[in-house]
Tab-separated table of C-alpha atoms in Angstrom:
chain	number	residue	atom	x	y	z
Y	28	MET	CA	-0.310	-9.491	7.304
Y	29	THR	CA	-0.609	-8.734	10.917
Y	30	ASN	CA	1.983	-9.501	14.187
Y	31	PRO	CA	2.089	-10.039	18.406
Y	32	ALA	CA	-0.653	-7.692	20.186
Y	33	THR	CA	3.178	-7.259	22.543
Y	34	PRO	CA	4.977	-4.315	20.834
Y	35	GLY	CA	8.397	-4.577	20.478
Y	36	ARG	CA	11.697	-4.807	17.822
Y	37	THR	CA	13.767	-7.209	16.393
Y	38	ARG	CA	17.438	-6.720	14.640
Y	39	HIS	CA	18.031	-8.643	10.878
Y	40	THR	CA	16.372	-11.836	12.751
Y	41	GLY	CA	13.771	-13.450	10.379
Y	42	THR	CA	11.259	-12.172	12.952
Y	43	ILE	CA	8.799	-9.808	11.971
Y	44	PRO	CA	8.088	-7.134	15.234
Y	45	ALA	CA	4.544	-6.348	16.762
Y	46	ARG	CA	3.035	-2.685	15.325
Y	47	PRO	CA	1.489	-0.639	18.293
Y	48	GLY	CA	-2.310	-0.714	18.506
Y	49	PRO	CA	-4.921	0.703	17.184
Y	50	GLY	CA	-5.599	4.599	18.925
Y	51	GLU	CA	-8.410	6.456	19.142
Y	52	GLU	CA	-10.270	8.072	14.859
Y	53	GLU	CA	-9.776	11.487	14.777
Y	54	ARG	CA	-9.854	13.274	11.271
Y	55	ALA	CA	-8.656	16.468	10.090
Y	56	ARG	CA	-8.730	18.249	7.039
Y	57	ASP	CA	-6.579	21.103	5.365
Y	58	THR	CA	-6.024	23.200	2.419
Y	59	GLU	CA	-2.483	22.339	1.518
Y	60	ALA	CA	-0.434	20.476	4.431
Y	61	ALA	CA	-0.913	18.122	6.821
Y	62	PRO	CA	0.113	18.774	10.490
Y	63	GLY	CA	3.681	18.146	11.128
Y	64	PRO	CA	7.503	19.760	10.164
Y	65	VAL	CA	7.687	21.414	7.459
Y	66	PRO	CA	10.237	18.738	5.511
Y	67	GLN	CA	13.720	20.437	4.412
Y	68	ALA	CA	16.080	21.057	1.884
Y	69	GLY	CA	17.547	17.510	0.831
Y	70	ASP	CA	14.995	15.435	2.924
Y	71	PRO	CA	13.828	12.100	2.105
Y	72	VAL	CA	10.144	12.621	-0.345
Y	73	PRO	CA	9.247	8.198	1.409
Y	74	ASP	CA	7.676	6.344	-0.856
Y	75	THR	CA	3.358	4.802	-1.191
Y	76	ALA	CA	1.887	3.337	1.881
Y	77	PRO	CA	2.798	3.652	5.447
Y	78	GLY	CA	3.814	1.134	7.588
Y	79	HIS	CA	6.669	1.419	9.601
Y	80	PRO	CA	7.557	3.453	13.052
Y	81	VAL	CA	10.386	4.731	12.570
Y	82	ALA	CA	13.508	3.061	14.441
Y	83	ALA	CA	15.881	3.682	17.988
Y	84	PRO	CA	18.717	4.702	16.330
Y	85	GLY	CA	20.850	0.950	15.287
Y	86	ASP	CA	17.392	-1.004	15.714
Y	87	HIS	CA	16.128	-1.997	11.924
Y	88	ARG	CA	12.816	-2.987	11.333
Y	89	VAL	CA	11.537	-6.412	9.401
Y	90	ILE	CA	10.081	-5.487	6.776
Y	91	PRO	CA	6.910	-7.399	5.799
Y	92	GLY	CA	7.462	-8.793	1.820
Y	93	ALA	CA	4.392	-7.121	0.666
Y	94	GLY	CA	3.744	-4.518	3.183
Y	95	PRO	CA	2.949	-3.072	6.701
Y	96	ALA	CA	2.101	-5.458	8.536
Y	97	PRO	CA	-0.081	-3.868	11.872
Y	98	ALA	CA	-0.047	-5.889	15.398
Y	99	SER	CA	-3.128	-8.185	16.320
Y	100	GLY	CA	-6.261	-6.799	15.644
Y	101	GLU	CA	-4.572	-4.564	13.112
Y	102	ARG	CA	-4.872	-2.476	9.922
Y	103	ALA	CA	-2.311	-0.175	10.038
Y	104	THR	CA	-3.179	1.677	6.449
Y	105	LEU	CA	-6.738	2.232	8.572
Y	106	ARG	CA	-5.958	2.448	11.649
Y	107	LEU	CA	-5.174	5.724	14.012
Y	108	ARG	CA	-1.605	4.272	16.125
Y	109	GLU	CA	-1.235	4.936	19.980
Y	110	SER	CA	1.211	7.121	20.388
Y	111	GLY	CA	4.670	7.540	21.193
Y	112	PRO	CA	6.556	7.870	24.666
Y	113	ASP	CA	8.521	11.174	23.048
Y	114	GLU	CA	4.849	12.540	21.385
Y	115	PRO	CA	1.558	12.723	23.480
Y	116	GLY	CA	-1.622	12.626	21.479
Y	117	GLU	CA	0.054	12.350	18.867
Y	118	PRO	CA	0.369	8.767	16.950
Y	119	PRO	CA	4.386	7.569	16.159
Y	120	ARG	CA	5.402	8.417	12.778
Y	121	TYR	CA	6.739	5.870	10.849
Y	122	ALA	CA	9.956	5.349	8.628
Y	123	PRO	CA	10.277	5.934	4.492
Y	124	GLU	CA	12.722	3.200	4.328
Y	125	TRP	CA	10.624	0.397	3.014
Y	126	LEU	CA	8.549	3.461	1.715
Y	127	ARG	CA	11.115	4.454	-0.747
Y	128	LEU	CA	12.385	1.769	-0.890
Y	129	ARG	CA	9.726	0.291	-3.615
Y	130	GLU	CA	8.191	3.329	-5.272
Y	131	PRO	CA	10.716	2.303	-7.917
Y	132	ALA	CA	9.411	-1.132	-8.231
Y	133	ASP	CA	5.561	0.028	-7.763
Y	134	ALA	CA	5.664	2.139	-10.367
Y	135	ALA	CA	6.859	0.457	-12.499
Y	136	ALA	CA	4.716	-2.673	-12.197
Y	137	ARG	CA	1.765	-0.622	-12.245
Y	138	ALA	CA	-0.685	-1.503	-14.941
Y	139	HIS	CA	-0.459	1.329	-18.175
Y	140	ASP	CA	-2.537	-0.733	-20.163
Y	141	LEU	CA	-5.437	0.268	-17.614
Y	142	LEU	CA	-4.849	3.958	-18.459
Y	143	ASP	CA	-6.552	4.658	-21.900
Y	144	PRO	CA	-10.176	2.617	-20.375
Y	145	LEU	CA	-9.122	5.190	-17.769
Y	146	ARG	CA	-9.052	8.059	-19.725
Y	147	ILE	CA	-12.265	7.300	-21.897
Y	148	ARG	CA	-14.266	7.443	-19.062
Y	149	LEU	CA	-13.200	9.894	-17.411
Y	150	ALA	CA	-13.582	12.106	-20.739
Y	151	ASN	CA	-17.144	11.397	-20.310
Y	152	LEU	CA	-17.878	11.957	-16.821
Y	153	PRO	CA	-21.134	14.619	-16.124
Y	154	GLY	CA	-18.589	17.692	-14.289
Y	155	ARG	CA	-15.220	17.056	-16.287
Y	156	ALA	CA	-14.484	20.248	-17.679
Y	157	ASP	CA	-14.395	21.562	-14.172
Y	158	GLY	CA	-11.481	18.925	-13.735
Y	159	LEU	CA	-10.784	16.059	-12.389
Y	160	VAL	CA	-11.497	16.186	-8.173
Y	161	VAL	CA	-8.696	12.471	-7.041
Y	162	HIS	CA	-8.954	10.620	-3.834
Y	163	ASP	CA	-5.886	8.902	-3.336
Y	164	LEU	CA	-6.890	6.556	0.149
Y	165	GLY	CA	-3.972	5.344	2.088
Y	166	CYS	CA	-1.864	7.757	0.171
Y	167	GLY	CA	1.116	7.422	2.546
Y	168	THR	CA	3.588	10.082	0.771
Y	169	GLY	CA	1.525	10.360	-2.025
Y	170	SER	CA	3.489	8.084	-4.615
Y	171	MET	CA	0.373	7.332	-6.215
Y	172	GLY	CA	0.037	11.058	-6.929
Y	173	ARG	CA	3.378	11.079	-8.431
Y	174	TRP	CA	2.751	8.551	-10.597
Y	175	LEU	CA	-0.682	8.948	-11.790
Y	176	ALA	CA	-0.885	12.868	-11.404
Y	177	PRO	CA	1.046	13.363	-14.653
Y	178	ARG	CA	-0.107	10.991	-17.026
Y	179	LEU	CA	-4.361	12.282	-16.663
Y	180	ASP	CA	-4.944	15.732	-18.711
Y	181	GLY	CA	-6.729	17.996	-17.416
Y	182	ALA	CA	-6.811	20.083	-14.031
Y	183	GLN	CA	-6.504	18.016	-11.042
Y	184	HIS	CA	-7.176	18.143	-7.699
Y	185	TRP	CA	-6.215	15.356	-5.131
Y	186	ILE	CA	-8.091	14.843	-1.880
Y	187	LEU	CA	-4.400	12.758	-0.130
Y	188	HIS	CA	-6.818	10.176	2.768
Y	189	ASP	CA	-3.206	8.501	5.584
Y	190	ARG	CA	-4.070	8.563	9.163
Y	191	ASP	CA	-0.668	9.969	9.150
Y	192	PRO	CA	0.347	13.521	10.200
Y	193	TYR	CA	3.663	13.262	8.890
Y	194	LEU	CA	3.069	11.299	6.012
Y	195	LEU	CA	0.206	13.353	4.419
Y	196	HIS	CA	2.722	16.673	5.531
Y	197	PHE	CA	5.332	14.787	3.057
Y	198	ALA	CA	2.652	13.685	0.484
Y	199	ALA	CA	0.870	17.392	-0.348
Y	200	VAL	CA	3.950	18.381	-0.214
Y	201	ALA	CA	5.481	16.377	-2.882
Y	202	THR	CA	2.643	15.857	-5.518
Y	203	PRO	CA	3.312	17.133	-9.254
Y	204	ARG	CA	1.434	20.330	-9.498
Y	205	ALA	CA	1.208	19.842	-13.388
Y	206	ALA	CA	-0.748	17.819	-15.877
Y	207	ALA	CA	-0.214	15.964	-18.166
Y	208	ASP	CA	-0.968	18.447	-20.554
Y	209	GLY	CA	0.191	21.632	-18.141
Y	210	SER	CA	-3.022	22.087	-16.575
Y	211	GLY	CA	-2.501	22.939	-12.499
Y	212	VAL	CA	-2.916	19.729	-10.388
Y	213	THR	CA	-3.453	21.144	-6.542
Y	214	VAL	CA	-4.269	19.111	-2.940
Y	215	GLU	CA	-5.560	18.902	-0.077
Y	216	THR	CA	-5.231	16.084	3.057
Y	217	ARG	CA	-8.152	14.543	4.900
Y	218	ARG	CA	-7.092	12.793	8.484
Y	219	GLY	CA	-9.122	10.142	9.062
Y	220	ASP	CA	-11.093	6.446	8.910
Y	221	ILE	CA	-10.894	5.641	5.145
Y	222	ALA	CA	-12.847	2.531	6.114
Y	223	ARG	CA	-16.118	4.366	6.673
Y	224	LEU	CA	-16.142	5.970	3.086
Y	225	THR	CA	-20.003	6.836	1.710
Y	226	PRO	CA	-21.280	8.111	-1.249
Y	227	ASP	CA	-21.508	11.366	1.478
Y	228	ALA	CA	-17.835	11.355	1.156
Y	229	LEU	CA	-17.715	11.045	-1.994
Y	230	HIS	CA	-19.165	13.708	-3.349
Y	231	GLY	CA	-17.939	15.306	-6.758
Y	232	ALA	CA	-15.192	12.453	-6.971
Y	233	SER	CA	-13.826	12.270	-10.695
Y	234	LEU	CA	-11.989	9.125	-8.852
Y	235	VAL	CA	-11.441	7.476	-6.050
Y	236	THR	CA	-7.331	5.668	-6.574
Y	237	ALA	CA	-5.075	3.115	-3.598
Y	238	SER	CA	-1.312	1.386	-3.604
Y	239	ALA	CA	-1.641	-2.156	-1.673
Y	240	LEU	CA	-4.446	-1.348	0.165
Y	241	LEU	CA	-7.257	-4.265	-0.616
Y	242	ASP	CA	-4.939	-7.142	0.468
Y	243	VAL	CA	-5.626	-5.652	4.446
Y	244	LEU	CA	-9.006	-5.181	4.088
Y	245	THR	CA	-11.251	-6.944	5.370
Y	246	ARG	CA	-14.231	-8.064	3.020
Y	247	GLU	CA	-16.727	-5.758	4.515
Y	248	GLU	CA	-14.573	-2.654	4.284
Y	249	ILE	CA	-14.630	-3.758	0.153
Y	250	ASP	CA	-17.554	-4.368	0.251
Y	251	THR	CA	-18.230	-0.554	1.924
Y	252	LEU	CA	-15.386	0.959	-0.744
Y	253	ALA	CA	-16.787	-1.026	-3.495
Y	254	ALA	CA	-20.994	0.634	-2.710
Y	255	ALA	CA	-18.887	4.407	-1.896
Y	256	CYS	CA	-17.431	4.552	-5.414
Y	257	ALA	CA	-20.499	3.017	-6.891
Y	258	GLY	CA	-22.726	5.733	-5.183
Y	259	ALA	CA	-20.540	8.528	-5.976
Y	260	GLY	CA	-20.896	7.163	-9.812
Y	261	CYS	CA	-16.470	7.600	-9.897
Y	262	PRO	CA	-14.753	4.525	-11.283
Y	263	ALA	CA	-11.573	3.670	-8.973
Y	264	LEU	CA	-8.113	2.873	-9.963
Y	265	LEU	CA	-6.810	0.565	-7.043
Y	266	THR	CA	-3.713	-1.345	-7.574
Y	267	LEU	CA	-0.679	-3.323	-6.490
Y	268	SER	CA	-2.930	-5.928	-3.995
Y	269	VAL	CA	-1.033	-9.294	-3.268
Y	270	ALA	CA	-1.638	-12.095	-5.232
Y	271	GLY	CA	-0.484	-14.790	-3.463
Y	272	ARG	CA	2.858	-16.091	-5.867
Y	273	VAL	CA	5.983	-15.199	-6.184
Y	274	GLU	CA	8.756	-17.094	-8.238
Y	275	LEU	CA	12.594	-16.686	-7.072
Y	276	THR	CA	15.702	-18.496	-9.218
Y	277	PRO	CA	17.483	-20.226	-8.672
Y	278	PRO	CA	14.634	-22.601	-6.837
Y	279	HIS	CA	14.262	-23.607	-3.792
Y	280	LEU	CA	12.946	-27.063	-2.245
Y	281	LEU	CA	11.053	-23.711	0.789
Y	282	ASP	CA	9.767	-21.865	-2.183
Y	283	ALA	CA	6.501	-23.325	-2.398
Y	284	GLU	CA	6.439	-23.891	1.690
Y	285	ILE	CA	7.207	-19.824	3.002
Y	286	THR	CA	4.583	-19.118	0.184
Y	287	GLU	CA	2.012	-20.982	2.183
Y	288	ALA	CA	2.912	-19.935	5.829
Y	289	PHE	CA	2.570	-15.787	4.489
Y	290	ASN	CA	0.029	-16.286	2.410
Y	291	ALA	CA	-2.120	-17.572	5.929
Y	292	HIS	CA	-0.401	-15.262	7.525
Y	293	GLN	CA	-2.332	-12.364	5.804
Y	294	ARG	CA	-5.455	-13.849	6.164
Y	295	ARG	CA	-5.591	-13.874	10.163
Y	296	HIS	CA	-8.567	-11.545	12.019
Y	297	GLY	CA	-10.180	-11.798	8.943
Y	298	LEU	CA	-7.549	-9.737	6.780
Y	299	LEU	CA	-8.108	-10.818	2.875
Y	300	GLY	CA	-4.210	-10.929	2.266
Y	301	PRO	CA	-3.903	-12.379	-1.087
Y	302	ASP	CA	-8.025	-13.062	-1.904
Y	303	ALA	CA	-8.490	-9.857	-2.165
Y	304	VAL	CA	-8.829	-8.517	-6.072
Y	305	THR	CA	-11.725	-11.510	-6.341
Y	306	VAL	CA	-14.258	-9.472	-3.333
Y	307	ALA	CA	-12.983	-6.015	-4.675
Y	308	ALA	CA	-13.856	-7.949	-8.400
Y	309	GLU	CA	-17.186	-9.581	-7.122
Y	310	ALA	CA	-18.134	-6.406	-5.192
Y	311	PHE	CA	-18.061	-4.121	-7.626
Y	312	ALA	CA	-19.644	-6.314	-10.327
Y	313	GLY	CA	-22.152	-6.834	-8.248
Y	314	HIS	CA	-22.724	-2.338	-7.768
Y	315	GLY	CA	-22.881	-3.031	-11.454
Y	316	ALA	CA	-19.075	-1.752	-13.026
Y	317	THR	CA	-16.952	-2.784	-14.911
Y	318	VAL	CA	-14.443	-4.581	-13.887
Y	319	ARG	CA	-10.430	-4.805	-15.071
Y	320	LEU	CA	-8.154	-6.305	-13.811
Y	321	HIS	CA	-4.245	-6.614	-14.889
Y	322	PRO	CA	-1.064	-8.123	-13.503
Y	323	SER	CA	1.058	-5.711	-11.808
Y	324	PRO	CA	4.865	-7.014	-10.426
Y	325	TRP	CA	7.557	-6.733	-9.032
Y	326	ARG	CA	10.056	-7.588	-11.059
Y	327	LEU	CA	13.533	-8.018	-8.981
Y	328	GLY	CA	16.880	-8.443	-9.543
Y	329	PRO	CA	20.439	-7.343	-8.466
Y	330	GLU	CA	19.609	-3.558	-9.628
Y	331	GLN	CA	16.637	-3.970	-6.337
Y	332	SER	CA	19.123	-5.810	-4.218
Y	333	ALA	CA	18.098	-3.497	-1.679
Y	334	LEU	CA	13.940	-3.388	-1.849
Y	335	THR	CA	13.983	-8.044	-2.669
Y	336	GLU	CA	16.656	-7.170	0.011
Y	337	GLN	CA	14.031	-5.771	3.177
Y	338	TRP	CA	10.647	-8.035	0.801
Y	339	LEU	CA	12.497	-10.863	1.836
Y	340	ARG	CA	13.126	-11.312	5.439
Y	341	GLY	CA	10.004	-10.336	6.240
Y	342	TRP	CA	8.547	-11.931	3.645
Y	343	VAL	CA	10.198	-15.045	5.438
Y	344	GLY	CA	9.476	-13.578	9.170
Y	345	ALA	CA	5.960	-13.561	8.652
Y	346	ALA	CA	5.617	-16.633	7.450
Y	347	VAL	CA	7.864	-18.115	10.734
Y	348	GLU	CA	5.721	-16.464	13.017
Y	349	GLU	CA	2.631	-18.321	11.246
Y	350	ARG	CA	4.095	-21.326	11.286
Y	351	PRO	CA	6.922	-21.513	14.170
Y	352	ASP	CA	7.499	-24.727	13.069
Y	353	LEU	CA	9.698	-23.719	9.836
Y	354	ARG	CA	12.130	-21.323	11.618
Y	355	GLU	CA	15.350	-23.992	12.124
Y	356	ARG	CA	14.525	-25.020	8.184
Y	357	ALA	CA	13.857	-20.526	7.470
Y	358	GLU	CA	16.819	-18.948	8.765
Y	359	GLY	CA	18.540	-21.156	6.985
Y	360	TYR	CA	16.530	-20.563	3.687
Y	361	LEU	CA	16.622	-17.357	4.726
Y	362	ALA	CA	20.641	-17.178	5.076
Y	363	GLU	CA	20.618	-18.541	1.982
Y	364	ARG	CA	18.994	-16.000	0.021
Y	365	LEU	CA	20.454	-13.035	1.618
Y	366	ARG	CA	24.002	-14.821	0.219
Y	367	ALA	CA	22.627	-14.893	-2.992
Y	368	CYS	CA	20.633	-11.632	-3.219
Y	369	ALA	CA	24.145	-10.090	-1.730
Y	370	ALA	CA	25.966	-11.984	-4.866
Y	371	GLY	CA	23.519	-11.089	-7.586
Y	372	GLU	CA	22.238	-14.328	-7.477
Y	373	LEU	CA	18.524	-13.843	-6.490
Y	374	ARG	CA	15.754	-13.569	-8.825
Y	375	VAL	CA	12.579	-12.874	-8.082
Y	376	VAL	CA	9.032	-11.935	-9.356
Y	377	VAL	CA	6.339	-11.001	-6.986
Y	378	HIS	CA	2.982	-11.136	-8.352
Y	379	HIS	CA	0.543	-8.370	-7.664
Y	380	ILE	CA	-2.723	-7.115	-9.597
Y	381	ASP	CA	-4.779	-3.533	-10.219
Y	382	LEU	CA	-8.481	-3.570	-10.437
Y	383	LEU	CA	-9.506	-0.720	-12.350
Y	384	ALA	CA	-13.624	-0.525	-12.044
Y	385	LEU	CA	-15.548	1.331	-13.689
Y	386	CYS	CA	-19.092	2.435	-11.466
Y	387	ARG	CA	-21.401	3.447	-13.499
Y	388	PRO	CA	-21.521	7.436	-13.247
Y	389	ALA	CA	-24.036	9.150	-11.967
Y	390	GLY	CA	-25.153	11.313	-13.963
Y	391	GLY	CA	-25.918	8.845	-16.556
Y	392	ALA	CA	-23.135	9.460	-18.776
Y	393	SER	CA	-21.999	6.588	-20.737
């Protein structure tokens, strides 16, 4: 899930544009909303993890098949972006289109079967009577909070972590204010590097969550995350990690070759891509956690054609970037698949895996 270092834009041609390079690390915190413009009535609320700079009018960025694709050596959900020409000193803001498109598919895919064991663990945590403290890593605009907060009982305080202040602002504003039982939900934001979490940073945490994050981490970063959660004695619910498997109906002779090239693209520069869940499960288990895995596939049909179109363009584009020899055949393949999508004849299953790690509580509760 990486791209050339040279910044660029492209229209829907099946190629993937580069992303801006990393900027300096920065961290900020406030109690209700991150810096940024106040959303106006009728503004769209973007969803899930960030990854796409705002395009110029009439310009369209290709969206990678499984999420944001950063520049070479960069993980877009983890590092600050360099300042844009219109906003010196500020990281560029990110368009909400991909995030908004995928939120319904994400919500439908997340593994509800993991919620009951999570609720049982949370009910037995020391200090539960004081309410839950939930750290949402790489929160984007807060789709995880919108999905999970109304499914948990009791007062909750969500701490939203991301590097983009604009998306943090939307996340803070759009976080639900009531839990499943009507208890209050409060929120604060933290802007900074979530790849360097420590047990101290998670002191007092009841739960760590993330969505579409593990596959853009390295082995070292996942080890750091597992160690931090284990040290803090809090469970982790990490959803929608790509599994490296895609099913398209009707099938095509190039499906397997495109999938293999895309998976190789995700593993560039030490990122784990489809290997992330296995590595994370081993890392958490190595720290004494009980780990549960559950499939969480996107199931895309005619009703999700807009999402399918964008996913196809990015999926094929990343494969071509990894294997330029595929370009000519891939262009015909993409055109054929897009026609089928527009006609309502294409169905896609994009496999993901959700992970629940039940770390041993720091207070010794079971």
